[in-house]
Amino acid sequence: MEGDERQHLIDEIARRDAIIERQAAEIAVLKQTVDALCRRIFGKSSEQLDPAQLELFEPPKKAPAADPANHGPAAEDPEHRSRRRRKPRAPRIPEHLPVDEQILDPPEVLASPEEWRRIGEEVREQLDYKRAEFRRIRLIRGKYVRKGDPLAKPIVSPLPPSLLDRCIATPGLIAEIIDNRFVCHLPYYRQAEIFARQGVNLHRKTLCDWAALGADWLAIIYRALQREHWRSRYRQFDETPIDYLEPGSGQAQTGYLWASNIPHGTVIYQWRPGRDAGGIVELFGDSGDDDPAPPVTVQSDGYSAYPAWARDKPHITLAGCHAHLRRKFYEAREQEPRLVAWILRQIGHLYRIEKQLRDAKAGPALREAVRASQSRMIHHRLDKLIERLALRAILPKSKLGKAIHYARTQWSRMEVYLGDGRIETDNNLVENAIRPTKLGAKNWLFIGCREAGQKAAVLYTIVENCRRLGIDSREYLEDVLTRLPSMMASEADQLTPANWLNARQGNPQRKAI
């Protein structure tokens, strides 16, 4: 009987030990989640690590000998010293600005100019700003009748082409509203307040309608850019949530802004009320009636909708993103510091190789050759380690467990860039293209309705492509909105930002590839 009681106690202790061990693992996961959330809210967003953090287990280095003369280290890094002593530069006035000269003479000279002789001058320049101003444009159309024929029908000059009949807003004003909203991220109510301080009262609904009118006209240029993407053989995809509020609903819903980026080329946005694979279908588009379909590489993050969409499409190759892989292990660096430090160092080697290729302005052939000789062996080392880690008893819900799972499921896509010099190492270029939209959403919070979502996508597409080419989006919008009403639909390709800039510079029209 005593033996049974003893065995029962042993079993109970083992059961409780298992519960404690399981609860300790759950607590560790929850702590990691809380720490990650605190770092995301209060910490730095950069994933850069100090090289010293990657050498956690190296023996400490000896401190440099003190220099009696300087009472400090014997040899200070000259670059660090110059950076520490560097002072911010004083602002300079650009030379291209118009000059408004003001002659200032002493009061004594102004009182008796005949008693003074000018021997020189001192010049000081200042930077001034004149606030934008409204103008009232009055179109006066004279009515004429031919002399000697007073009974004939009078003639009058036709109105110039306009965006909308009886619309009082000129292309310049509509361009200003769009630029303020989608480049400077000013909500319409703030623009209305700014205009009111200048003596012009416009309701924010009116400003919204005028921006939508501009989007309707610019849609034809958007479709020209869209066709360029449909023909491209390599694109990067990403998506980001943007809330929208249907009038009268009282509760915002989540829509998604999808982005398609051609590296070092153009970008387009597509808005949808959901995150399902339908967004990928619309974004990918239709390249034509080619049979068989041409091969296309799509680079994206690890969102499961992408492989589900590409499953039955042998002409589509999915490429992975090393930045997301690095981020996963970076978030797990406190769970296994030495292990994660080694993995991050290997990923750092891959990025160092890519930086050298960028600095050398290497083309696809050279990039593919260098990756085959240098990057592939690093990938092989990482692959072997991750295979071994997958066999270890690591809690799947922990940060390290999630990083290992992400690496295992994405590894074949990670290696796509090794065999194709066109492919980038990561998806950062398209994520950078999405960043301005998130900055805007922090200010205006949500889009008005479903239909407004695609209009916003059109306008973001136009201004972002202007930004990439260094074009003043305000100048571009005013010029294009002025010219579009008198042009044919077949001429829209001439007004894409790249072709518009080439025409201004006297270069031939750029052809889509």
XYZ file of C-alpha atoms in Angstrom:
513
model
C 0.000 0.000 0.000
C 2.841 2.304 0.878
C 4.429 1.514 -2.467
C 1.244 2.532 -4.307
C 1.053 5.812 -2.413
C 4.706 6.525 -3.143
C 4.224 5.843 -6.860
C 1.127 8.048 -6.840
C 3.125 10.888 -5.291
C 5.877 10.447 -7.882
C 3.338 10.538 -10.714
C 1.675 13.601 -9.206
C 5.032 15.377 -8.930
C 5.863 14.491 -12.531
C 2.454 15.746 -13.668
C 2.894 19.009 -11.838
C 6.441 19.392 -13.137
C 5.087 18.997 -16.677
C 2.434 21.639 -15.979
C 5.085 23.996 -14.563
C 7.346 23.392 -17.554
C 4.488 24.042 -19.988
C 3.430 27.168 -18.139
C 7.031 28.411 -18.031
C 7.237 27.987 -21.810
C 3.955 29.854 -22.262
C 5.177 32.645 -19.970
C 8.391 32.885 -22.006
C 6.358 33.228 -25.226
C 4.122 35.893 -23.664
C 7.161 37.805 -22.411
C 8.656 37.723 -25.898
C 5.372 39.019 -27.327
C 5.190 41.861 -24.789
C 8.863 42.756 -25.343
C 8.375 42.780 -29.124
C 5.296 44.995 -28.776
C 7.154 47.423 -26.482
C 10.078 47.612 -28.909
C 7.692 48.241 -31.799
C 5.952 51.078 -29.934
C 8.804 52.652 -27.993
C 11.998 51.263 -29.517
C 13.966 51.921 -32.676
C 12.546 50.562 -35.913
C 16.007 49.908 -37.359
C 17.201 46.301 -37.422
C 20.855 47.286 -37.449
C 23.034 45.685 -34.812
C 26.240 47.027 -33.406
C 29.083 44.715 -34.555
C 29.902 44.243 -30.878
C 26.482 42.647 -30.384
C 27.380 40.013 -32.967
C 30.535 39.148 -31.021
C 28.750 38.312 -27.783
C 31.018 35.468 -26.796
C 34.378 36.830 -27.907
C 36.848 37.622 -25.116
C 36.808 41.281 -24.076
C 39.425 43.478 -25.681
C 41.928 45.371 -23.590
C 41.245 49.033 -23.104
C 43.689 51.340 -24.913
C 46.486 52.792 -22.863
C 45.873 56.241 -21.450
C 47.729 59.175 -22.951
C 49.024 61.370 -20.079
C 49.021 64.470 -22.269
C 45.364 64.145 -23.309
C 44.057 62.250 -20.237
C 42.193 59.860 -22.538
C 42.749 56.961 -24.955
C 46.083 56.969 -26.703
C 44.587 56.731 -30.205
C 41.103 57.978 -30.982
C 39.534 57.053 -34.297
C 40.110 60.129 -36.521
C 36.807 59.560 -38.336
C 34.961 59.429 -35.027
C 36.788 62.551 -33.835
C 35.889 64.516 -36.976
C 32.271 63.321 -36.750
C 32.110 64.397 -33.091
C 33.462 67.853 -33.866
C 31.453 68.396 -37.033
C 28.971 71.251 -36.802
C 25.772 71.564 -38.831
C 26.184 73.609 -41.985
C 24.536 76.988 -42.223
C 21.632 77.022 -44.716
C 22.453 78.350 -48.163
C 20.189 80.324 -50.486
C 19.788 78.577 -53.884
C 21.255 80.566 -56.775
C 18.296 79.986 -59.114
C 15.790 81.973 -57.036
C 14.616 85.378 -58.328
C 16.250 88.361 -56.627
C 14.331 91.284 -55.152
C 16.852 94.060 -54.522
C 16.190 96.657 -51.836
C 18.504 99.682 -51.701
C 19.163 100.860 -48.142
C 20.909 104.198 -47.597
C 21.740 105.799 -44.223
C 19.289 108.458 -42.962
C 22.047 111.094 -43.198
C 22.491 110.395 -46.908
C 18.746 110.465 -47.556
C 18.502 113.844 -45.804
C 21.370 115.501 -47.779
C 22.352 113.301 -50.748
C 24.394 116.108 -52.378
C 26.840 116.056 -49.461
C 27.753 112.370 -49.828
C 29.695 110.287 -52.372
C 29.106 106.536 -52.756
C 32.357 104.561 -52.381
C 31.046 100.999 -52.244
C 28.399 98.753 -50.755
C 27.807 95.875 -48.383
C 25.452 93.123 -49.536
C 23.506 90.771 -47.290
C 21.026 88.196 -48.614
C 17.939 86.800 -46.879
C 15.518 84.044 -47.789
C 11.887 85.149 -48.105
C 8.637 83.295 -48.810
C 5.479 84.601 -50.456
C 2.378 82.647 -49.560
C 0.400 81.101 -52.392
C -2.507 83.251 -53.412
C -5.866 82.792 -55.098
C -6.665 84.613 -58.326
C -10.022 85.332 -59.886
C -9.862 84.498 -63.601
C -12.557 86.191 -65.674
C -13.014 84.830 -69.203
C -14.477 87.609 -71.344
C -15.705 86.312 -74.706
C -16.558 89.029 -77.125
C -19.626 88.606 -79.359
C -19.264 89.803 -82.962
C -21.482 90.344 -85.952
C -20.209 90.911 -89.447
C -20.373 94.530 -90.583
C -22.993 95.123 -93.235
C -24.957 92.042 -92.178
C -26.653 92.932 -88.866
C -29.212 90.145 -89.203
C -26.565 87.402 -89.311
C -26.046 85.159 -86.294
C -23.372 86.622 -83.986
C -20.234 84.644 -83.281
C -18.517 84.183 -79.918
C -15.198 82.592 -78.993
C -15.633 79.026 -77.688
C -14.680 78.245 -74.118
C -11.312 76.496 -73.723
C -11.533 72.752 -72.937
C -12.195 72.166 -69.242
C -12.293 69.236 -66.851
C -15.989 69.718 -66.110
C -18.577 72.094 -67.535
C -19.298 75.017 -65.187
C -16.621 73.882 -62.692
C -15.045 76.982 -61.149
C -11.816 75.192 -60.180
C -8.947 75.491 -62.657
C -6.408 72.688 -63.214
C -3.978 74.701 -61.087
C -6.291 74.672 -58.058
C -7.135 70.985 -58.477
C -3.412 70.208 -58.750
C -2.798 72.141 -55.522
C -5.500 70.184 -53.676
C -4.179 66.814 -54.903
C -0.570 67.731 -54.098
C -1.515 68.881 -50.595
C -3.469 65.701 -49.899
C -1.288 62.983 -51.464
C 2.195 64.501 -51.262
C 2.006 66.731 -48.161
C -0.606 64.438 -46.507
C -2.939 67.304 -45.534
C -6.548 66.227 -44.882
C -9.201 68.182 -46.743
C -10.454 69.900 -43.593
C -6.973 71.341 -42.941
C -6.773 72.571 -46.506
C -10.188 74.204 -46.085
C -8.883 75.984 -42.968
C -5.762 77.177 -44.816
C -7.839 78.497 -47.710
C -10.237 80.207 -45.290
C -7.326 82.144 -43.765
C -6.675 83.457 -47.267
C -10.250 84.663 -47.578
C -11.686 81.783 -49.688
C -14.241 79.540 -47.973
C -14.465 76.099 -49.578
C -16.143 73.134 -47.931
C -13.987 70.030 -47.545
C -16.595 68.048 -49.507
C -15.998 70.416 -52.427
C -12.225 69.857 -52.192
C -12.805 66.095 -52.107
C -15.024 66.251 -55.206
C -12.435 68.276 -57.118
C -9.668 65.796 -56.222
C -11.941 62.952 -57.391
C -12.513 64.849 -60.650
C -8.751 65.017 -61.145
C -8.476 61.283 -60.437
C -11.098 60.530 -63.102
C -9.055 62.381 -65.729
C -5.716 60.933 -64.577
C -7.099 57.367 -64.708
C -6.156 57.144 -68.380
C -2.488 57.734 -67.480
C -2.852 55.223 -64.653
C -4.049 52.600 -67.163
C -1.007 53.297 -69.354
C 1.269 52.600 -66.372
C -0.823 49.557 -65.533
C -0.263 48.075 -69.003
C 3.462 48.578 -68.557
C 3.351 46.483 -65.400
C 1.268 43.771 -67.031
C 3.988 43.367 -69.660
C 6.859 43.306 -67.168
C 8.638 39.988 -66.479
C 9.689 40.876 -62.930
C 7.559 42.669 -60.337
C 7.415 43.110 -56.572
C 4.076 42.905 -54.739
C 2.976 44.064 -51.301
C -0.182 45.222 -49.558
C -1.069 47.452 -46.611
C -4.332 48.042 -44.706
C -6.190 51.321 -45.294
C -9.465 51.913 -43.425
C -12.518 53.190 -45.254
C -15.797 54.571 -43.914
C -18.977 54.163 -45.913
C -21.282 57.191 -45.499
C -23.902 56.481 -42.859
C -22.267 53.273 -41.604
C -20.686 54.891 -38.542
C -17.919 52.279 -38.350
C -14.692 52.126 -40.351
C -13.839 48.908 -42.189
C -10.449 47.684 -43.351
C -9.540 47.812 -47.025
C -6.155 47.136 -48.606
C -3.911 49.113 -50.896
C -1.943 46.701 -53.101
C 1.292 47.844 -54.731
C 3.148 46.528 -57.789
C 6.710 47.757 -58.208
C 9.139 47.368 -61.109
C 12.563 47.814 -59.447
C 14.168 51.075 -60.568
C 11.077 51.668 -62.696
C 7.453 52.553 -62.048
C 4.967 51.650 -59.322
C 1.186 51.290 -59.399
C -1.386 50.916 -56.601
C -4.656 48.995 -56.589
C -7.277 49.327 -53.866
C -9.597 46.536 -52.732
C -11.902 46.120 -49.734
C -10.232 42.806 -48.811
C -6.888 40.997 -48.583
C -7.913 37.859 -50.476
C -6.134 36.550 -53.557
C -8.464 38.608 -55.744
C -6.211 41.567 -55.013
C -3.249 39.680 -56.479
C -5.288 38.702 -59.552
C -6.255 42.316 -60.254
C -2.759 43.585 -59.557
C -1.110 40.987 -61.787
C -3.475 41.827 -64.649
C -3.508 40.380 -68.140
C -0.349 40.487 -70.269
C -2.259 39.664 -73.465
C -3.200 36.680 -75.547
C 0.271 35.099 -75.461
C 0.067 31.320 -75.553
C 1.914 29.943 -73.682
C 2.023 32.694 -71.080
C 5.484 34.277 -70.712
C 7.457 33.517 -67.534
C 7.059 36.108 -64.783
C 8.845 36.421 -61.425
C 6.835 37.940 -58.561
C 8.703 38.870 -55.394
C 6.710 39.176 -52.181
C 6.694 38.516 -48.459
C 5.510 35.270 -46.892
C 1.762 35.983 -47.070
C 0.023 32.678 -47.820
C -2.246 34.138 -50.536
C 0.702 34.407 -52.952
C 1.581 30.676 -53.161
C -2.143 29.812 -53.226
C -2.590 32.125 -56.227
C 0.521 30.836 -58.051
C -0.091 27.127 -57.362
C -1.528 26.190 -60.781
C 0.474 28.731 -62.788
C 3.749 27.143 -63.942
C 4.819 30.347 -65.709
C 4.936 32.258 -62.389
C 7.960 32.026 -60.090
C 7.724 33.379 -56.556
C 10.826 34.997 -55.053
C 11.299 35.543 -51.313
C 12.450 38.473 -49.200
C 15.630 38.335 -47.107
C 14.593 41.449 -45.162
C 11.613 39.585 -43.703
C 13.852 36.613 -42.880
C 16.328 38.885 -41.109
C 13.493 40.602 -39.214
C 12.165 37.281 -37.900
C 15.546 36.268 -36.474
C 16.251 39.789 -35.225
C 13.093 39.614 -33.108
C 14.336 36.286 -31.650
C 17.827 37.540 -30.777
C 17.221 37.461 -26.999
C 16.042 33.849 -26.979
C 19.273 32.365 -28.407
C 21.767 35.259 -28.577
C 24.798 33.364 -29.862
C 22.866 31.349 -32.446
C 20.870 34.303 -33.764
C 23.983 36.495 -33.863
C 25.642 33.972 -36.199
C 22.590 33.820 -38.468
C 22.338 37.621 -38.620
C 26.022 37.825 -39.459
C 25.559 35.439 -42.402
C 22.615 37.478 -43.694
C 24.769 40.569 -43.241
C 27.406 38.980 -45.508
C 24.747 38.541 -48.201
C 23.791 42.193 -47.985
C 27.442 43.255 -48.053
C 27.901 41.404 -51.337
C 24.837 43.167 -52.748
C 26.184 46.556 -51.666
C 29.444 45.888 -53.471
C 27.497 44.984 -56.608
C 25.452 48.192 -56.370
C 28.568 50.297 -55.862
C 30.094 48.676 -58.944
C 26.864 49.305 -60.929
C 26.865 45.622 -61.854
C 24.404 44.367 -64.468
C 22.282 41.199 -64.202
C 24.979 38.918 -65.698
C 27.677 40.037 -63.262
C 25.279 39.931 -60.311
C 24.313 36.367 -61.163
C 27.980 35.303 -61.456
C 29.033 36.902 -58.155
C 26.039 35.462 -56.334
C 26.855 31.993 -57.670
C 30.474 32.217 -56.482
C 29.977 34.019 -53.146
C 26.363 34.162 -51.956
C 25.412 30.571 -52.737
C 27.842 29.080 -50.218
C 26.496 31.362 -47.477
C 22.981 30.224 -48.355
C 24.143 26.615 -48.122
C 25.541 27.162 -44.624
C 22.321 28.821 -43.478
C 20.210 26.051 -44.990
C 22.143 23.344 -43.157
C 21.841 25.148 -39.824
C 18.113 25.788 -40.223
C 17.549 22.118 -41.094
C 19.242 21.118 -37.830
C 17.331 23.728 -35.838
C 14.047 22.360 -37.205
C 14.857 19.047 -35.460
C 15.415 20.679 -32.074
C 12.719 20.955 -29.426
C 12.033 24.676 -29.895
C 8.601 25.939 -28.917
C 6.797 26.648 -32.230
C 5.045 29.737 -30.849
C 8.285 31.307 -29.626
C 10.018 33.989 -31.669
C 12.798 31.608 -32.657
C 10.316 28.865 -33.516
C 8.413 31.244 -35.798
C 11.645 32.417 -37.436
C 12.718 28.848 -38.156
C 9.289 27.973 -39.548
C 9.353 31.061 -41.793
C 12.820 30.176 -43.072
C 11.868 26.553 -43.800
C 8.698 27.448 -45.713
C 10.297 30.317 -47.662
C 13.757 28.896 -48.363
C 13.181 27.779 -51.940
C 11.877 31.266 -52.783
C 14.829 32.872 -50.997
C 17.207 31.112 -53.383
C 15.490 32.337 -56.565
C 17.629 35.482 -56.651
C 20.815 33.387 -56.785
C 20.000 32.169 -60.295
C 18.623 35.408 -61.755
C 20.621 38.637 -61.708
C 17.481 40.744 -62.238
C 15.988 39.765 -58.884
C 16.608 41.894 -55.805
C 17.608 40.433 -52.447
C 14.488 41.679 -50.717
C 11.148 43.388 -51.169
C 12.254 46.694 -49.635
C 11.713 48.757 -52.779
C 7.974 48.075 -52.873
C 7.720 48.522 -49.098
C 9.377 51.924 -49.485
C 6.762 52.766 -52.123
C 3.999 51.972 -49.621
C 5.498 54.066 -46.819
C 4.092 57.450 -48.019
C 0.577 56.021 -47.989
C 0.943 55.022 -44.332
C 2.214 58.478 -43.462
C -0.870 59.950 -45.103
C -3.209 57.542 -43.311
C -1.898 58.765 -39.943
C -3.195 62.221 -40.845
C -6.474 61.584 -42.669
C -7.222 58.266 -40.867
C -9.516 56.661 -43.466
C -10.839 56.799 -47.033
C -14.401 58.013 -47.544
C -15.902 54.983 -49.317
C -15.067 52.019 -51.543
C -15.151 54.051 -54.747
C -12.827 56.642 -53.216
C -10.261 53.914 -52.519
C -9.425 53.333 -56.186
C -9.360 57.084 -56.880
C -6.809 57.431 -54.084
C -4.811 54.565 -55.647
C -4.758 56.432 -58.980
C -3.540 59.660 -57.397
C -0.923 57.907 -55.260
C 0.340 56.156 -58.413
C 0.794 59.465 -60.229
C 2.517 61.388 -57.424
C 4.779 58.491 -56.398
C 6.082 58.049 -59.952
C 6.704 61.810 -60.094
C 8.661 61.601 -56.843
C 10.838 58.781 -58.161
C 11.806 60.825 -61.212
C 12.424 64.032 -59.274
C 9.445 65.753 -60.931
C 7.585 68.550 -59.169
C 4.235 66.785 -58.850
C 2.391 70.104 -58.521
C 3.783 71.345 -61.847
C 3.146 67.987 -63.536
C -0.467 67.763 -62.370
C -1.342 71.269 -63.490
C 0.199 70.779 -66.932
C -1.375 67.359 -67.523
C -4.831 68.349 -66.260
C -4.703 71.371 -68.551
C -3.790 69.309 -71.622
C -5.910 66.179 -71.126
C -9.336 67.637 -72.110
C -8.039 68.509 -75.599
C -6.144 65.224 -76.208
C -7.227 61.881 -77.610
C -7.175 58.702 -75.512
C -4.470 57.209 -77.743
C -2.126 60.049 -76.755
C -2.233 59.307 -73.028
C 1.077 57.404 -73.124
C 2.810 60.719 -73.883
C 1.785 62.039 -70.464
C 3.135 59.318 -68.182
C 5.628 60.943 -65.787
C 8.659 59.412 -67.518
C 7.578 60.470 -71.013
C 6.503 63.907 -69.759
C 9.958 64.426 -68.254
C 11.706 63.176 -71.391
C 9.685 65.601 -73.502
C 10.693 68.458 -71.205
C 14.349 67.466 -71.485
C 14.215 66.913 -75.246
C 14.772 63.144 -74.988
C 12.918 60.525 -77.054
C 9.809 58.937 -75.578
C 10.494 56.081 -73.180
C 9.039 52.757 -74.230
C 7.518 50.362 -71.741
C 9.389 47.077 -71.293
